[in-house]
Short mmCIF file of C-alpha atoms in Angstrom, two decimals:
data_model
loop_
_atom_site.label_atom_id
_atom_site.label_comp_id
_atom_site.label_asym_id
_atom_site.label_seq_id
_atom_site.Cartn_x
_atom_site.Cartn_y
_atom_site.Cartn_z
CA GLY F 8 50.26 71.17 -62.96
CA GLU F 9 51.16 72.64 -66.10
CA ASN F 10 49.87 72.87 -69.50
CA VAL F 11 51.28 74.08 -72.00
CA GLU F 12 48.93 73.90 -75.85
CA GLN F 13 51.62 74.65 -79.45
CA HIS F 14 49.65 76.08 -82.00
CA PRO F 15 49.86 75.61 -84.97
CA SER F 16 50.51 72.33 -86.05
CA THR F 17 52.14 72.54 -88.75
CA LEU F 18 53.20 75.89 -91.16
CA SER F 19 53.78 76.21 -93.92
CA VAL F 20 55.52 79.50 -96.19
CA GLN F 21 57.39 81.14 -98.17
CA GLU F 22 61.11 81.91 -98.39
CA GLY F 23 61.12 85.33 -96.79
CA ASP F 24 58.29 85.94 -95.33
CA SER F 25 57.20 85.55 -91.46
CA ALA F 26 57.19 82.68 -88.85
CA VAL F 27 54.98 83.48 -85.69
CA ILE F 28 53.97 79.63 -83.38
CA LYS F 29 52.14 80.40 -81.05
CA CYS F 30 51.94 79.25 -76.84
CA THR F 31 50.04 79.50 -73.68
CA TYR F 32 50.47 77.94 -70.54
CA SER F 33 48.35 78.07 -67.55
CA ASP F 34 50.57 78.12 -64.34
CA SER F 35 50.13 81.70 -63.15
CA ALA F 36 53.63 80.31 -61.69
CA SER F 37 55.74 79.41 -65.06
CA ASN F 38 58.06 82.29 -65.14
CA TYR F 39 61.56 80.67 -68.10
CA PHE F 40 59.80 80.08 -71.19
CA PRO F 41 62.48 78.37 -74.00
CA TRP F 42 61.88 77.50 -77.85
CA TYR F 43 63.83 74.41 -79.08
CA LYS F 44 64.52 73.25 -82.99
CA GLN F 45 64.56 69.80 -83.44
CA GLU F 46 65.43 69.21 -87.39
CA LEU F 47 65.33 65.75 -89.55
CA GLY F 48 67.17 62.72 -87.74
CA LYS F 49 68.53 65.36 -84.93
CA GLY F 50 67.69 66.38 -80.43
CA PRO F 51 66.12 69.67 -79.71
CA GLN F 52 68.58 72.86 -79.29
CA LEU F 53 68.00 75.04 -77.66
CA ILE F 54 67.83 78.45 -79.81
CA ILE F 55 66.04 81.72 -77.81
CA ASP F 56 64.91 81.95 -74.45
CA ILE F 57 62.99 84.59 -72.16
CA ARG F 58 62.33 84.98 -68.30
CA SER F 59 59.04 86.99 -66.66
CA ASN F 60 60.83 89.58 -65.89
CA VAL F 61 60.69 90.26 -69.39
CA GLY F 62 58.63 90.77 -72.16
CA GLU F 63 60.48 91.05 -75.68
CA LYS F 64 63.43 89.42 -76.90
CA LYS F 65 65.94 89.11 -80.10
CA ASP F 66 68.26 87.29 -81.81
CA GLN F 67 68.88 88.10 -85.39
CA ARG F 68 65.76 87.13 -86.92
CA ILE F 69 63.99 85.72 -83.84
CA ALA F 70 62.40 86.73 -80.75
CA VAL F 71 60.44 86.29 -78.77
CA THR F 72 57.79 88.34 -76.80
CA LEU F 73 55.18 86.66 -73.71
CA ASN F 74 52.59 88.04 -71.82
CA LYS F 75 52.34 87.36 -68.96
CA THR F 76 48.94 88.21 -68.08
CA ALA F 77 46.86 86.34 -70.95
CA LYS F 78 49.74 84.24 -70.14
CA HIS F 79 51.17 83.37 -73.82
CA PHE F 80 53.81 83.34 -75.25
CA SER F 81 55.12 83.65 -79.29
CA LEU F 82 58.35 82.62 -81.01
CA HIS F 83 57.94 84.96 -84.40
CA ILE F 84 61.18 84.45 -86.64
CA THR F 85 61.83 86.64 -90.07
CA GLU F 86 62.87 86.52 -93.45
CA THR F 87 62.85 82.67 -93.77
CA GLN F 88 65.65 80.69 -95.40
CA PRO F 89 65.37 76.38 -95.88
CA GLU F 90 66.85 76.04 -93.13
CA ASP F 91 64.77 77.14 -90.39
CA SER F 92 62.78 74.41 -91.25
CA ALA F 93 61.82 72.08 -88.18
CA VAL F 94 59.67 70.93 -85.49
CA TYR F 95 60.61 73.67 -83.29
CA PHE F 96 58.97 73.78 -79.65
CA CYS F 97 57.67 75.84 -76.88
CA ALA F 98 58.10 75.19 -72.46
CA ALA F 99 56.95 76.15 -69.95
CA SER F 100 57.85 75.83 -65.83
CA GLY F 101 58.40 77.50 -62.64
CA ASP F 102 61.09 77.69 -59.65
CA GLY F 103 60.40 74.07 -59.14
CA GLY F 104 64.17 72.99 -56.91
CA SER F 105 64.75 70.96 -60.35
CA GLN F 106 64.52 71.29 -64.15
CA GLY F 107 62.13 67.94 -63.65
CA ASN F 108 58.44 70.54 -63.90
CA LEU F 109 59.54 72.03 -67.69
CA ILE F 110 56.91 71.25 -69.59
CA PHE F 111 56.83 70.85 -73.21
CA GLY F 112 53.72 71.96 -76.42
CA LYS F 113 53.94 68.98 -78.63
CA GLY F 114 55.46 70.91 -81.31
CA THR F 115 55.29 73.01 -84.60
CA LYS F 116 56.73 71.25 -88.21
CA LEU F 117 57.82 74.48 -90.10
CA SER F 118 57.95 74.48 -93.51
CA VAL F 119 59.67 77.24 -95.77
CA LYS F 120 59.79 76.77 -99.24
CA PRO F 121 62.30 78.00 -101.34
CA ASP C 12 82.14 70.36 -78.28
CA VAL C 13 79.57 70.18 -75.97
CA LYS C 14 78.60 65.98 -76.54
CA VAL C 15 75.31 63.48 -75.89
CA THR C 16 75.67 60.90 -77.66
CA GLN C 17 73.01 58.03 -77.61
CA SER C 18 74.28 54.59 -78.20
CA SER C 19 71.56 53.13 -80.98
CA ARG C 20 69.77 55.20 -83.36
CA TYR C 21 67.74 51.98 -84.08
CA LEU C 22 67.28 49.59 -82.42
CA VAL C 23 64.16 46.39 -82.99
CA LYS C 24 63.04 44.66 -80.83
CA ARG C 25 61.04 41.82 -79.49
CA THR C 26 57.65 41.76 -76.72
CA GLY C 27 58.87 40.86 -73.78
CA GLU C 28 62.39 41.46 -73.59
CA LYS C 29 64.74 43.42 -71.58
CA VAL C 30 65.62 46.67 -73.28
CA PHE C 31 69.04 48.78 -72.67
CA LEU C 32 69.27 52.66 -73.88
CA GLU C 33 72.51 54.64 -72.71
CA CYS C 34 73.67 57.80 -73.38
CA VAL C 35 76.75 59.28 -72.27
CA GLN C 36 77.67 62.55 -72.30
CA ASP C 37 80.91 64.53 -71.94
CA MET C 38 80.23 68.03 -70.50
CA ASP C 39 80.79 67.20 -66.62
CA HIS C 40 76.75 67.90 -66.58
CA GLU C 41 74.75 66.82 -62.89
CA ASN C 42 71.76 66.64 -64.56
CA MET C 43 71.04 64.08 -67.14
CA PHE C 44 66.94 63.00 -68.17
CA TRP C 45 65.21 60.62 -70.47
CA TYR C 46 62.82 61.50 -72.56
CA ARG C 47 60.02 59.47 -75.00
CA GLN C 48 58.01 61.82 -78.56
CA ASP C 49 56.10 61.06 -80.60
CA PRO C 50 54.25 62.27 -83.37
CA GLY C 51 51.11 64.01 -81.72
CA LEU C 52 52.12 64.03 -78.86
CA GLY C 53 55.33 66.60 -78.12
CA LEU C 54 58.11 65.23 -75.53
CA ARG C 55 57.31 63.84 -72.33
CA LEU C 56 59.74 63.65 -69.41
CA ILE C 57 60.55 59.75 -68.27
CA TYR C 58 62.67 60.41 -66.11
CA PHE C 59 65.73 62.91 -65.12
CA SER C 60 68.50 62.73 -62.87
CA TYR C 61 70.44 65.09 -60.91
CA ASP C 62 73.29 63.29 -58.71
CA VAL C 63 74.70 59.96 -59.09
CA LYS C 64 73.07 57.32 -57.79
CA MET C 65 69.64 59.67 -57.39
CA LYS C 66 66.77 59.78 -60.12
CA GLU C 67 63.52 61.51 -59.98
CA LYS C 68 59.89 60.33 -62.18
CA GLY C 69 58.48 61.64 -64.45
CA ASP C 70 55.26 61.88 -66.61
CA ILE C 71 55.38 58.54 -68.41
CA PRO C 72 57.50 56.58 -65.34
CA GLU C 73 55.32 52.88 -65.79
CA GLY C 74 57.42 50.33 -67.29
CA TYR C 75 60.06 51.92 -66.98
CA SER C 76 63.27 52.05 -65.13
CA VAL C 77 67.19 53.53 -64.63
CA SER C 78 69.67 53.77 -63.89
CA ARG C 79 72.85 55.68 -62.95
CA GLU C 80 75.56 55.52 -61.69
CA LYS C 81 77.99 57.43 -62.94
CA LYS C 82 77.59 60.48 -63.69
CA GLU C 83 78.48 61.36 -67.12
CA ARG C 84 75.73 57.61 -68.21
CA PHE C 85 72.27 57.60 -67.64
CA SER C 86 71.09 54.55 -69.28
CA LEU C 87 67.23 53.89 -68.81
CA ILE C 88 65.33 50.24 -69.27
CA LEU C 89 62.51 48.88 -70.62
CA GLU C 90 61.79 44.80 -67.77
CA SER C 91 59.68 43.83 -70.78
CA ALA C 92 59.65 45.70 -73.78
CA SER C 93 56.33 46.40 -74.71
CA THR C 94 54.35 46.86 -78.98
CA ASN C 95 53.51 50.34 -76.92
CA GLN C 96 56.61 51.34 -75.98
CA THR C 97 58.23 52.25 -79.87
CA SER C 98 58.82 55.99 -80.75
CA MET C 99 61.41 57.51 -80.31
CA TYR C 100 63.30 58.03 -77.51
CA LEU C 101 65.62 61.47 -76.32
CA CYS C 102 68.17 62.05 -73.69
CA ALA C 103 69.75 64.87 -72.87
CA SER C 104 71.70 66.51 -69.73
CA SER C 105 72.49 70.21 -68.53
CA LEU C 106 73.80 71.73 -66.05
CA ALA C 107 72.78 71.87 -62.05
CA GLY C 108 70.57 74.20 -61.49
CA ARG C 109 66.93 77.15 -62.69
CA HIS C 110 67.17 76.98 -66.12
CA SER C 111 69.26 75.75 -67.78
CA PRO C 112 70.12 74.85 -71.15
CA LEU C 113 68.99 70.62 -72.12
CA HIS C 114 71.07 69.58 -74.85
CA PHE C 115 69.93 66.52 -76.26
CA GLY C 116 71.35 63.64 -78.63
CA ASN C 117 69.68 61.99 -81.67
CA GLY C 118 67.85 60.01 -80.20
CA THR C 119 66.08 56.13 -80.55
CA ARG C 120 64.59 54.95 -83.27
CA LEU C 121 62.89 51.64 -81.02
CA THR C 122 60.71 49.27 -82.57
CA VAL C 123 59.27 47.09 -80.08
CA THR C 124 57.38 43.44 -82.74
#
């Protein structure tokens, strides 16, 4: 089955710097890659996703890139702000009939220092 | 606004007790999920349901069962709680169809002593 590796597990940056979180996946049939952000005391929330027919997607300060050949995808946050501090999860899934095959990475705790 | 409500924020139970974790969504979503979140292990799927009275095992169903009698409600049941089930439990829902975003509740922190 699918296996998703996420690095780093913790990341500390200065406000205004960029942050990059990387994930690799094992199943070449996976074609959907969402990213979730979990703030303290809350459940995860979808922030951006990408499908395998697209190499890059951007939404304001957040971008995701996908390299299908290498089977890895990355989250890029530019001009980081203290409110970006949270735990970020990547995930991967294929075309299964339900969403029970969404596999999450172990998470990255991002700290943005003012 | 989309809302998934978990009945308890914190719960303390004793070993051997039967425990019910309740989740309600107000978005008329077809799919509902129960995840377990542990430090260093990420989110692991326990059970999910894509319709009333339907259920599917996730990656770690052992020691758990679920009930979905109504579309908006999905219950997680620990038949005989054990200390290794101390964890954060997250409920989520989504529309039917592939790759619909998951909407999570804020979680229930369960401690089994």
